[in-house]
PDB file of C-alpha atoms and ligand atoms in Angstrom:
ATOM      1  CA  MET R   1     -48.980   1.344  62.719  1.00 76.00           C
ATOM      2  CA  LYS R   2     -52.771   1.187  62.927  1.00 76.00           C
ATOM      3  CA  ASP R   3     -54.735  -0.286  60.033  1.00 82.00           C
ATOM      4  CA  GLY R   4     -56.364   2.229  57.712  1.00 85.00           C
ATOM      5  CA  VAL R   5     -54.210   5.270  58.523  1.00 89.00           C
ATOM      6  CA  LEU R   6     -52.620   5.526  55.071  1.00 90.00           C
ATOM      7  CA  PRO R   7     -52.834   7.700  53.076  1.00 89.00           C
ATOM      8  CA  HIS R   8     -52.028   9.913  56.084  1.00 92.00           C
ATOM      9  CA  MET R   9     -54.306  12.669  57.316  1.00 93.00           C
ATOM     10  CA  LEU R  10     -51.786  15.550  57.327  1.00 96.00           C
ATOM     11  CA  CYS R  11     -52.291  18.547  55.001  1.00 97.00           C
ATOM     12  CA  PRO R  12     -49.575  19.327  52.407  1.00 97.00           C
ATOM     13  CA  GLY R  13     -46.830  21.373  54.077  1.00 97.00           C
ATOM     14  CA  CYS R  14     -47.764  20.439  57.640  1.00 98.00           C
ATOM     15  CA  GLY R  15     -44.711  20.173  59.923  1.00 98.00           C
ATOM     16  CA  ILE R  16     -45.938  17.212  61.966  1.00 98.00           C
ATOM     17  CA  GLY R  17     -44.585  14.580  59.536  1.00 97.00           C
ATOM     18  CA  VAL R  18     -41.053  16.013  59.701  1.00 98.00           C
ATOM     19  CA  MET R  19     -41.168  15.899  63.499  1.00 98.00           C
ATOM     20  CA  LEU R  20     -42.324  12.277  63.343  1.00 97.00           C
ATOM     21  CA  GLY R  21     -39.508  11.388  60.920  1.00 97.00           C
ATOM     22  CA  ALA R  22     -36.960  13.031  63.247  1.00 98.00           C
ATOM     23  CA  LEU R  23     -38.363  11.103  66.220  1.00 98.00           C
ATOM     24  CA  LEU R  24     -38.187   7.756  64.407  1.00 97.00           C
ATOM     25  CA  ARG R  25     -34.621   8.433  63.227  1.00 98.00           C
ATOM     26  CA  SER R  26     -33.691   9.325  66.805  1.00 98.00           C
ATOM     27  CA  PHE R  27     -35.082   6.016  68.099  1.00 98.00           C
ATOM     28  CA  ALA R  28     -33.156   4.136  65.398  1.00 98.00           C
ATOM     29  CA  GLU R  29     -29.855   5.994  65.956  1.00 98.00           C
ATOM     30  CA  LEU R  30     -30.099   5.471  69.721  1.00 98.00           C
ATOM     31  CA  ASP R  31     -30.812   1.782  69.152  1.00 98.00           C
ATOM     32  CA  TYR R  32     -33.973   1.890  71.217  1.00 98.00           C
ATOM     33  CA  CYS R  33     -36.112  -1.197  71.196  1.00 96.00           C
ATOM     34  CA  LYS R  34     -39.785  -0.488  70.523  1.00 95.00           C
ATOM     35  CA  ASN R  35     -40.879  -2.429  73.606  1.00 96.00           C
ATOM     36  CA  GLU R  36     -39.036  -0.052  75.967  1.00 97.00           C
ATOM     37  CA  ILE R  37     -40.713   3.072  74.498  1.00 98.00           C
ATOM     38  CA  VAL R  38     -44.141   4.471  75.322  1.00 98.00           C
ATOM     39  CA  VAL R  39     -45.419   7.349  73.209  1.00 98.00           C
ATOM     40  CA  VAL R  40     -48.252   9.262  74.855  1.00 98.00           C
ATOM     41  CA  THR R  41     -50.387  11.598  72.768  1.00 98.00           C
ATOM     42  CA  GLY R  42     -53.222  13.977  73.460  1.00 97.00           C
ATOM     43  CA  ILE R  43     -55.824  15.181  70.962  1.00 98.00           C
ATOM     44  CA  GLY R  44     -55.299  17.157  67.767  1.00 98.00           C
ATOM     45  CA  CYS R  45     -53.400  16.786  64.505  1.00 98.00           C
ATOM     46  CA  THR R  46     -50.222  16.322  66.567  1.00 98.00           C
ATOM     47  CA  GLY R  47     -52.047  13.892  68.829  1.00 97.00           C
ATOM     48  CA  LYS R  48     -52.786  11.620  65.843  1.00 95.00           C
ATOM     49  CA  ALA R  49     -49.049  11.015  65.345  1.00 94.00           C
ATOM     50  CA  ASP R  50     -48.961   7.776  67.327  1.00 93.00           C
ATOM     51  CA  ASP R  51     -51.229   6.149  64.703  1.00 94.00           C
ATOM     52  CA  TYR R  52     -48.070   5.853  62.614  1.00 94.00           C
ATOM     53  CA  LEU R  53     -45.869   4.226  65.273  1.00 95.00           C
ATOM     54  CA  ASN R  54     -45.440   0.617  66.310  1.00 93.00           C
ATOM     55  CA  THR R  55     -44.049   1.365  69.780  1.00 96.00           C
ATOM     56  CA  ASN R  56     -46.267   1.129  72.851  1.00 97.00           C
ATOM     57  CA  ALA R  57     -48.664   4.069  72.697  1.00 96.00           C
ATOM     58  CA  LEU R  58     -51.368   5.681  74.775  1.00 97.00           C
ATOM     59  CA  HIS R  59     -53.783   8.133  73.153  1.00 97.00           C
ATOM     60  CA  VAL R  60     -55.508  10.122  75.888  1.00 98.00           C
ATOM     61  CA  THR R  61     -57.780  13.111  76.529  1.00 98.00           C
ATOM     62  CA  HIS R  62     -57.010  16.642  75.343  1.00 98.00           C
ATOM     63  CA  GLY R  63     -54.542  18.431  77.614  1.00 98.00           C
ATOM     64  CA  ARG R  64     -53.923  15.433  79.851  1.00 98.00           C
ATOM     65  CA  ALA R  65     -51.091  13.597  78.079  1.00 98.00           C
ATOM     66  CA  LEU R  66     -48.473  14.711  80.615  1.00 98.00           C
ATOM     67  CA  ALA R  67     -50.599  13.534  83.530  1.00 98.00           C
ATOM     68  CA  PHE R  68     -50.861  10.024  82.038  1.00 98.00           C
ATOM     69  CA  ALA R  69     -47.162  10.060  81.136  1.00 98.00           C
ATOM     70  CA  THR R  70     -46.234  11.073  84.696  1.00 97.00           C
ATOM     71  CA  GLY R  71     -48.148   8.069  86.008  1.00 96.00           C
ATOM     72  CA  ILE R  72     -46.363   5.724  83.596  1.00 97.00           C
ATOM     73  CA  LYS R  73     -42.903   7.032  84.531  1.00 96.00           C
ATOM     74  CA  ALA R  74     -43.601   7.030  88.268  1.00 92.00           C
ATOM     75  CA  PHE R  75     -44.629   3.358  88.266  1.00 91.00           C
ATOM     76  CA  LYS R  76     -42.469   1.988  85.437  1.00 95.00           C
ATOM     77  CA  PRO R  77     -39.275   4.072  85.628  1.00 94.00           C
ATOM     78  CA  GLY R  78     -37.479   1.755  83.187  1.00 95.00           C
ATOM     79  CA  LEU R  79     -39.673   2.821  80.278  1.00 97.00           C
ATOM     80  CA  LYS R  80     -38.662   5.646  77.943  1.00 98.00           C
ATOM     81  CA  VAL R  81     -41.653   7.960  77.884  1.00 98.00           C
ATOM     82  CA  VAL R  82     -42.197  10.418  75.030  1.00 98.00           C
ATOM     83  CA  VAL R  83     -45.158  12.794  74.921  1.00 98.00           C
ATOM     84  CA  LEU R  84     -46.330  14.360  71.648  1.00 98.00           C
ATOM     85  CA  MET R  85     -48.577  17.412  72.000  1.00 98.00           C
ATOM     86  CA  GLY R  86     -49.788  20.455  70.115  1.00 98.00           C
ATOM     87  CA  ASP R  87     -49.640  23.957  71.566  1.00 98.00           C
ATOM     88  CA  GLY R  88     -53.307  23.599  72.486  1.00 98.00           C
ATOM     89  CA  ASP R  89     -52.730  20.305  74.242  1.00 98.00           C
ATOM     90  CA  SER R  90     -49.563  21.332  76.075  1.00 98.00           C
ATOM     91  CA  VAL R  91     -49.824  24.937  77.182  1.00 98.00           C
ATOM     92  CA  THR R  92     -53.464  25.923  76.643  1.00 98.00           C
ATOM     93  CA  ILE R  93     -55.934  23.310  77.832  1.00 97.00           C
ATOM     94  CA  GLY R  94     -53.077  21.344  79.451  1.00 97.00           C
ATOM     95  CA  GLY R  95     -51.046  24.282  80.765  1.00 98.00           C
ATOM     96  CA  ASN R  96     -51.238  23.284  84.404  1.00 98.00           C
ATOM     97  CA  HIS R  97     -49.962  19.759  83.720  1.00 98.00           C
ATOM     98  CA  PHE R  98     -47.151  21.224  81.625  1.00 98.00           C
ATOM     99  CA  ILE R  99     -45.728  23.502  84.313  1.00 98.00           C
ATOM    100  CA  HIS R 100     -46.044  20.847  87.009  1.00 98.00           C
ATOM    101  CA  ALA R 101     -44.383  18.108  84.929  1.00 98.00           C
ATOM    102  CA  ALA R 102     -41.468  20.508  84.368  1.00 98.00           C
ATOM    103  CA  ARG R 103     -41.430  21.551  88.047  1.00 98.00           C
ATOM    104  CA  ARG R 104     -41.314  17.892  89.159  1.00 97.00           C
ATOM    105  CA  ASN R 105     -38.543  17.286  86.645  1.00 98.00           C
ATOM    106  CA  ILE R 106     -40.142  13.957  85.806  1.00 98.00           C
ATOM    107  CA  ASP R 107     -37.880  11.952  83.498  1.00 98.00           C
ATOM    108  CA  LEU R 108     -39.691  12.126  80.173  1.00 98.00           C
ATOM    109  CA  THR R 109     -39.393  13.866  76.824  1.00 98.00           C
ATOM    110  CA  ALA R 110     -42.116  16.234  75.671  1.00 98.00           C
ATOM    111  CA  ILE R 111     -42.227  17.276  72.030  1.00 98.00           C
ATOM    112  CA  VAL R 112     -44.528  20.217  71.385  1.00 98.00           C
ATOM    113  CA  ILE R 113     -45.602  21.063  67.863  1.00 98.00           C
ATOM    114  CA  ASN R 114     -46.258  24.786  68.141  1.00 98.00           C
ATOM    115  CA  ASN R 115     -48.287  25.826  65.087  1.00 98.00           C
ATOM    116  CA  PHE R 116     -49.799  28.820  66.924  1.00 98.00           C
ATOM    117  CA  ASN R 117     -53.362  27.543  66.798  1.00 98.00           C
ATOM    118  CA  PHE R 118     -55.825  24.730  67.453  1.00 98.00           C
ATOM    119  CA  GLY R 119     -55.162  23.151  64.048  1.00 98.00           C
ATOM    120  CA  MET R 120     -57.463  20.163  64.040  1.00 98.00           C
ATOM    121  CA  THR R 121     -60.630  22.023  64.996  1.00 98.00           C
ATOM    122  CA  GLY R 122     -60.343  24.846  62.458  1.00 98.00           C
ATOM    123  CA  GLY R 123     -57.649  27.250  63.577  1.00 98.00           C
ATOM    124  CA  GLN R 124     -58.959  28.792  66.789  1.00 98.00           C
ATOM    125  CA  ALA R 125     -56.598  30.945  68.885  1.00 98.00           C
ATOM    126  CA  SER R 126     -54.539  29.050  71.458  1.00 98.00           C
ATOM    127  CA  GLY R 127     -52.219  30.155  74.253  1.00 98.00           C
ATOM    128  CA  THR R 128     -49.385  30.546  71.712  1.00 98.00           C
ATOM    129  CA  THR R 129     -51.216  32.630  69.085  1.00 98.00           C
ATOM    130  CA  PRO R 130     -49.196  35.855  69.044  1.00 97.00           C
ATOM    131  CA  GLY R 131     -50.849  39.175  69.824  1.00 96.00           C
ATOM    132  CA  ASN R 132     -52.659  40.808  66.864  1.00 96.00           C
ATOM    133  CA  LYS R 133     -52.537  37.645  64.732  1.00 97.00           C
ATOM    134  CA  ILE R 134     -55.631  36.334  62.965  1.00 98.00           C
ATOM    135  CA  SER R 135     -57.326  33.059  63.829  1.00 98.00           C
ATOM    136  CA  SER R 136     -60.863  31.744  63.378  1.00 98.00           C
ATOM    137  CA  THR R 137     -61.751  33.120  66.837  1.00 98.00           C
ATOM    138  CA  THR R 138     -59.782  36.392  66.511  1.00 98.00           C
ATOM    139  CA  LEU R 139     -60.850  37.551  63.062  1.00 98.00           C
ATOM    140  CA  TYR R 140     -59.620  41.120  63.589  1.00 98.00           C
ATOM    141  CA  GLY R 141     -56.520  40.272  65.622  1.00 98.00           C
ATOM    142  CA  ASN R 142     -55.724  38.490  68.881  1.00 98.00           C
ATOM    143  CA  PRO R 143     -56.032  40.840  71.868  1.00 98.00           C
ATOM    144  CA  GLU R 144     -54.022  38.478  74.110  1.00 98.00           C
ATOM    145  CA  ARG R 145     -50.295  37.904  74.375  1.00 96.00           C
ATOM    146  CA  ASP R 146     -48.756  34.476  73.793  1.00 97.00           C
ATOM    147  CA  PHE R 147     -46.865  32.020  75.991  1.00 96.00           C
ATOM    148  CA  ASP R 148     -43.221  31.305  75.188  1.00 97.00           C
ATOM    149  CA  VAL R 149     -43.418  27.486  75.495  1.00 98.00           C
ATOM    150  CA  SER R 150     -39.673  26.938  75.912  1.00 98.00           C
ATOM    151  CA  ALA R 151     -39.208  29.745  78.455  1.00 98.00           C
ATOM    152  CA  LEU R 152     -42.137  28.407  80.455  1.00 98.00           C
ATOM    153  CA  ALA R 153     -40.572  24.929  80.709  1.00 98.00           C
ATOM    154  CA  CYS R 154     -37.195  26.390  81.579  1.00 98.00           C
ATOM    155  CA  VAL R 155     -38.389  28.603  84.455  1.00 98.00           C
ATOM    156  CA  ALA R 156     -40.659  25.838  85.744  1.00 98.00           C
ATOM    157  CA  GLY R 157     -37.652  23.500  86.229  1.00 98.00           C
ATOM    158  CA  ALA R 158     -37.016  21.426  83.079  1.00 98.00           C
ATOM    159  CA  ASN R 159     -33.513  19.980  82.731  1.00 98.00           C
ATOM    160  CA  TYR R 160     -33.323  20.356  78.944  1.00 98.00           C
ATOM    161  CA  VAL R 161     -35.125  22.710  76.567  1.00 98.00           C
ATOM    162  CA  ALA R 162     -34.481  23.181  72.853  1.00 98.00           C
ATOM    163  CA  ARG R 163     -36.382  24.780  69.998  1.00 98.00           C
ATOM    164  CA  SER R 164     -36.171  23.838  66.336  1.00 98.00           C
ATOM    165  CA  THR R 165     -38.278  23.675  63.165  1.00 98.00           C
ATOM    166  CA  PRO R 166     -39.058  21.237  60.331  1.00 98.00           C
ATOM    167  CA  TYR R 167     -36.803  23.354  58.082  1.00 98.00           C
ATOM    168  CA  HIS R 168     -33.863  22.568  60.423  1.00 98.00           C
ATOM    169  CA  SER R 169     -34.657  18.850  60.312  1.00 98.00           C
ATOM    170  CA  TRP R 170     -31.136  17.570  61.111  1.00 98.00           C
ATOM    171  CA  ALA R 171     -30.802  19.878  64.140  1.00 98.00           C
ATOM    172  CA  LEU R 172     -34.319  18.873  65.187  1.00 98.00           C
ATOM    173  CA  LYS R 173     -33.293  15.214  65.243  1.00 98.00           C
ATOM    174  CA  GLN R 174     -30.146  16.022  67.225  1.00 98.00           C
ATOM    175  CA  HIS R 175     -32.189  17.934  69.813  1.00 98.00           C
ATOM    176  CA  ILE R 176     -34.646  15.055  70.103  1.00 98.00           C
ATOM    177  CA  LYS R 177     -31.752  12.659  70.711  1.00 98.00           C
ATOM    178  CA  GLU R 178     -30.309  14.946  73.388  1.00 98.00           C
ATOM    179  CA  ALA R 179     -33.726  15.230  75.002  1.00 98.00           C
ATOM    180  CA  LEU R 180     -34.280  11.460  74.955  1.00 98.00           C
ATOM    181  CA  THR R 181     -30.948  10.768  76.643  1.00 98.00           C
ATOM    182  CA  LYS R 182     -31.258  13.552  79.224  1.00 98.00           C
ATOM    183  CA  LYS R 183     -32.400  12.523  82.698  1.00 98.00           C
ATOM    184  CA  GLY R 184     -35.252  14.716  83.928  1.00 98.00           C
ATOM    185  CA  PHE R 185     -37.923  16.679  82.091  1.00 98.00           C
ATOM    186  CA  SER R 186     -36.854  17.544  78.556  1.00 98.00           C
ATOM    187  CA  LEU R 187     -38.720  19.585  75.989  1.00 99.00           C
ATOM    188  CA  VAL R 188     -38.244  20.053  72.273  1.00 99.00           C
ATOM    189  CA  GLU R 189     -40.487  22.818  70.944  1.00 99.00           C
ATOM    190  CA  VAL R 190     -41.017  22.552  67.188  1.00 98.00           C
ATOM    191  CA  ILE R 191     -42.173  25.774  65.516  1.00 98.00           C
ATOM    192  CA  SER R 192     -44.297  24.248  62.814  1.00 98.00           C
ATOM    193  CA  PRO R 193     -46.279  25.363  59.766  1.00 98.00           C
ATOM    194  CA  CYS R 194     -50.046  24.900  59.681  1.00 98.00           C
ATOM    195  CA  PRO R 195     -50.628  26.217  56.141  1.00 98.00           C
ATOM    196  CA  THR R 196     -54.310  25.248  56.228  1.00 98.00           C
ATOM    197  CA  ASN R 197     -55.315  27.417  59.183  1.00 98.00           C
ATOM    198  CA  TYR R 198     -52.786  29.755  60.820  1.00 98.00           C
ATOM    199  CA  GLY R 199     -50.766  30.259  57.635  1.00 98.00           C
ATOM    200  CA  LYS R 200     -53.828  30.990  55.519  1.00 98.00           C
ATOM    201  CA  SER R 201     -55.432  33.303  58.106  1.00 98.00           C
ATOM    202  CA  ASN R 202     -52.238  35.335  58.364  1.00 98.00           C
ATOM    203  CA  GLU R 203     -51.443  35.356  54.641  1.00 98.00           C
ATOM    204  CA  MET R 204     -48.128  33.581  55.126  1.00 97.00           C
ATOM    205  CA  GLY R 205     -48.281  32.057  51.648  1.00 97.00           C
ATOM    206  CA  ASP R 206     -47.929  28.500  50.416  1.00 97.00           C
ATOM    207  CA  PRO R 207     -46.081  25.725  52.324  1.00 97.00           C
ATOM    208  CA  LEU R 208     -42.782  26.659  50.656  1.00 97.00           C
ATOM    209  CA  LYS R 209     -43.083  30.273  51.825  1.00 98.00           C
ATOM    210  CA  MET R 210     -43.859  29.064  55.319  1.00 98.00           C
ATOM    211  CA  LEU R 211     -40.696  26.936  55.290  1.00 97.00           C
ATOM    212  CA  ARG R 212     -38.715  29.993  54.141  1.00 98.00           C
ATOM    213  CA  TRP R 213     -40.224  31.932  57.024  1.00 98.00           C
ATOM    214  CA  LEU R 214     -38.853  29.293  59.422  1.00 98.00           C
ATOM    215  CA  LYS R 215     -35.437  29.496  57.776  1.00 98.00           C
ATOM    216  CA  ASP R 216     -35.284  33.300  57.860  1.00 98.00           C
ATOM    217  CA  ASN R 217     -36.857  33.958  61.238  1.00 97.00           C
ATOM    218  CA  GLY R 218     -35.234  31.263  63.372  1.00 98.00           C
ATOM    219  CA  VAL R 219     -32.016  32.772  64.763  1.00 98.00           C
ATOM    220  CA  SER R 220     -29.437  31.740  67.363  1.00 98.00           C
ATOM    221  CA  PRO R 221     -30.163  32.656  71.009  1.00 97.00           C
ATOM    222  CA  GLU R 222     -27.263  35.172  70.846  1.00 97.00           C
ATOM    223  CA  GLU R 223     -28.673  36.862  67.723  1.00 97.00           C
ATOM    224  CA  TYR R 224     -32.132  36.889  69.275  1.00 97.00           C
ATOM    225  CA  GLU R 225     -30.849  38.710  72.379  1.00 96.00           C
ATOM    226  CA  GLN R 226     -29.409  41.473  70.180  1.00 97.00           C
ATOM    227  CA  LEU R 227     -32.819  42.213  68.616  1.00 96.00           C
ATOM    228  CA  GLY R 228     -34.929  45.187  69.656  1.00 95.00           C
ATOM    229  CA  GLU R 229     -38.213  44.527  71.473  1.00 88.00           C
ATOM    230  CA  SER R 230     -40.397  45.117  68.383  1.00 86.00           C
ATOM    231  CA  GLU R 231     -38.239  42.805  66.222  1.00 89.00           C
ATOM    232  CA  LYS R 232     -38.370  40.037  68.837  1.00 90.00           C
ATOM    233  CA  SER R 233     -42.030  39.342  68.050  1.00 87.00           C
ATOM    234  CA  GLU R 234     -41.111  38.493  64.433  1.00 91.00           C
ATOM    235  CA  TYR R 235     -38.161  36.204  65.226  1.00 96.00           C
ATOM    236  CA  PHE R 236     -37.572  33.233  67.508  1.00 97.00           C
ATOM    237  CA  ALA R 237     -34.463  31.659  69.017  1.00 98.00           C
ATOM    238  CA  ILE R 238     -33.550  28.144  67.920  1.00 98.00           C
ATOM    239  CA  GLY R 239     -31.019  25.807  69.521  1.00 98.00           C
ATOM    240  CA  THR R 240     -30.463  24.592  73.075  1.00 98.00           C
ATOM    241  CA  LEU R 241     -32.103  27.077  75.426  1.00 98.00           C
ATOM    242  CA  CYS R 242     -31.704  25.406  78.793  1.00 97.00           C
ATOM    243  CA  ASN R 243     -29.453  22.583  79.985  1.00 98.00           C
ATOM    244  CA  ARG R 244     -29.010  21.552  83.608  1.00 98.00           C
ATOM    245  CA  ASN R 245     -28.637  18.359  85.632  1.00 98.00           C
ATOM    246  CA  ALA R 246     -30.974  18.732  88.595  1.00 98.00           C
ATOM    247  CA  PRO R 247     -32.058  15.382  90.102  1.00 98.00           C
ATOM    248  CA  ASP R 248     -35.211  14.034  88.493  1.00 97.00           C
ATOM    249  CA  PHE R 249     -38.418  13.109  90.340  1.00 96.00           C
ATOM    250  CA  ASN R 250     -37.778   9.357  90.575  1.00 95.00           C
ATOM    251  CA  THR R 251     -34.261   9.843  91.984  1.00 96.00           C
ATOM    252  CA  ARG R 252     -35.515  12.237  94.672  1.00 96.00           C
ATOM    253  CA  TYR R 253     -38.442   9.965  95.463  1.00 94.00           C
ATOM    254  CA  GLU R 254     -36.153   6.959  95.984  1.00 93.00           C
ATOM    255  CA  GLU R 255     -33.835   8.991  98.238  1.00 94.00           C
ATOM    256  CA  ILE R 256     -36.732  10.077 100.420  1.00 95.00           C
ATOM    257  CA  ARG R 257     -38.166   6.567 100.498  1.00 92.00           C
ATOM    258  CA  ALA R 258     -34.799   5.216 101.690  1.00 93.00           C
ATOM    259  CA  LYS R 259     -34.719   7.808 104.481  1.00 92.00           C
ATOM    260  CA  ALA R 260     -38.276   6.977 105.503  1.00 90.00           C
ATOM    261  CA  SER R 261     -37.542   3.222 105.645  1.00 84.00           C
ATOM    262  CA  ASN R 262     -34.742   3.884 108.181  1.00 79.00           C
ATOM    263  CA  PHE R 263     -37.241   5.080 110.815  1.00 70.00           C
TER     264      PHE R 263
HETATM  265  C1  LIG G   1     -61.553  18.596  76.533  1.00 65.22           C
HETATM  266  C2  LIG G   1     -61.576  18.877  75.038  1.00 65.22           C
HETATM  267  N1  LIG G   1     -61.726  20.137  74.619  1.00 65.22           N
HETATM  268  C3  LIG G   1     -61.717  20.408  73.296  1.00 65.22           C
HETATM  269  C4  LIG G   1     -61.593  19.397  72.390  1.00 65.22           C
HETATM  270  C5  LIG G   1     -61.651  19.707  70.914  1.00 65.22           C
HETATM  271  N2  LIG G   1     -60.356  19.667  70.279  1.00 65.22           N
HETATM  272  C6  LIG G   1     -59.912  18.563  69.653  1.00 65.22           C
HETATM  273  S1  LIG G   1     -58.458  18.782  68.874  1.00 65.22           S
HETATM  274  C7  LIG G   1     -58.382  20.381  69.388  1.00 65.22           C
HETATM  275  C8  LIG G   1     -57.268  21.291  68.948  1.00 65.22           C
HETATM  276  C9  LIG G   1     -55.896  20.757  69.192  1.00 65.22           C
HETATM  277  O1  LIG G   1     -54.953  21.797  69.003  1.00 65.22           O
HETATM  278  P1  LIG G   1     -53.433  21.537  69.294  1.00 65.22           P
HETATM  279  O2  LIG G   1     -53.272  20.838  70.587  1.00 65.22           O
HETATM  280  O3  LIG G   1     -52.680  22.807  69.129  1.00 65.22           O
HETATM  281  O4  LIG G   1     -53.029  20.486  68.181  1.00 65.22           O
HETATM  282  P2  LIG G   1     -52.943  20.683  66.579  1.00 65.22           P
HETATM  283  O5  LIG G   1     -54.233  20.161  66.034  1.00 65.22           O
HETATM  284  O6  LIG G   1     -52.744  22.127  66.302  1.00 65.22           O
HETATM  285  O7  LIG G   1     -51.763  19.849  66.212  1.00 65.22           O
HETATM  286  C10 LIG G   1     -59.501  20.732  70.161  1.00 65.22           C
HETATM  287  C11 LIG G   1     -59.763  22.075  70.734  1.00 65.22           C
HETATM  288  C12 LIG G   1     -61.443  18.078  72.880  1.00 65.22           C
HETATM  289  N3  LIG G   1     -61.279  17.056  72.052  1.00 65.22           N
HETATM  290  N4  LIG G   1     -61.441  17.839  74.207  1.00 65.22           N
HETATM  291  S1  LIG G   2     -54.813  21.459  60.014  1.00 65.22           S
HETATM  292 FE1  LIG G   2     -52.762  22.340  60.272  1.00 65.22          FE
HETATM  293  S2  LIG G   2     -51.806  21.102  61.914  1.00 65.22           S
HETATM  294 FE2  LIG G   2     -53.571  19.934  61.116  1.00 65.22          FE
HETATM  295  S3  LIG G   2     -52.733  18.567  59.546  1.00 65.22           S
HETATM  296 FE3  LIG G   2     -53.456  20.439  58.525  1.00 65.22          FE
HETATM  297  S4  LIG G   2     -51.638  21.768  58.412  1.00 65.22           S
HETATM  298 FE4  LIG G   2     -51.210  20.172  59.944  1.00 65.22          FE
HETATM  299 MG1  LIG G   3     -51.667  23.570  67.460  1.00 65.22          MG
END
């Protein structure tokens, strides 16, 4: 942990701390040694998370965490690479890196805190702010539609995709463990409260009410499929959403290199 980072910078009711707790418990339960882990972060409230870790860490430019992480994994395949990003970092400013990391099926674990806005800079709309919702840049409602972060990773080629919330903290930890042990690109999307910006702008109530919203509106993928189109915008599916075993980038690269060396 860095000097001077306590008391921590997170607002009361923020979901980032629960994600961090679940990640640390996952490392401990999997018996990972801190020297074999690299945590890569971008910029934002989520991007500050590595301040509280004593693993190897790389804190890089906004939207570019997956590009740096790809480089680490390509050249040091033995390292366990974990990337912590906000929705702004991952699928807004960094959207191109996100789809290509999933398409390459590079063997790393991305954890995306989706709080539906650019939290750190005052609650501007991001690529996951739902249509009609209020943010500091869409004061009368967002005219755009939002990305489904998990669906995007799944169609782009990720091997493992799960969605959870800080309310479902035990399931969140289990998904992180599955993601960490899965070969190939794995994503855990964490639908997370930002009471200070998104929650306040959209009158979602205090942190407790926001947690209740996560409890009530996170449903199983089967239940979600049964919902009508208008209801779907109010609910979200939680659980494992995609699970396959396609060969990861490093495996394919080594196969091709072996073929090339036979010429
Ligand atoms: C290239 C660049 N553009 C914009 C910024 C300003 N900036 C810093 S943090 C941030 C918002 C981060 O939002 P998100 O990734 O969703 O993380 P959160 O704070 O919500 O956890 C922005 C826009 C920056 N630092 N660098
Ligand atoms: S601004 Fe939002 S995301 Fe950032 S620490 Fe506060 S509650 Fe969390
Ligand atoms: Mg955000």
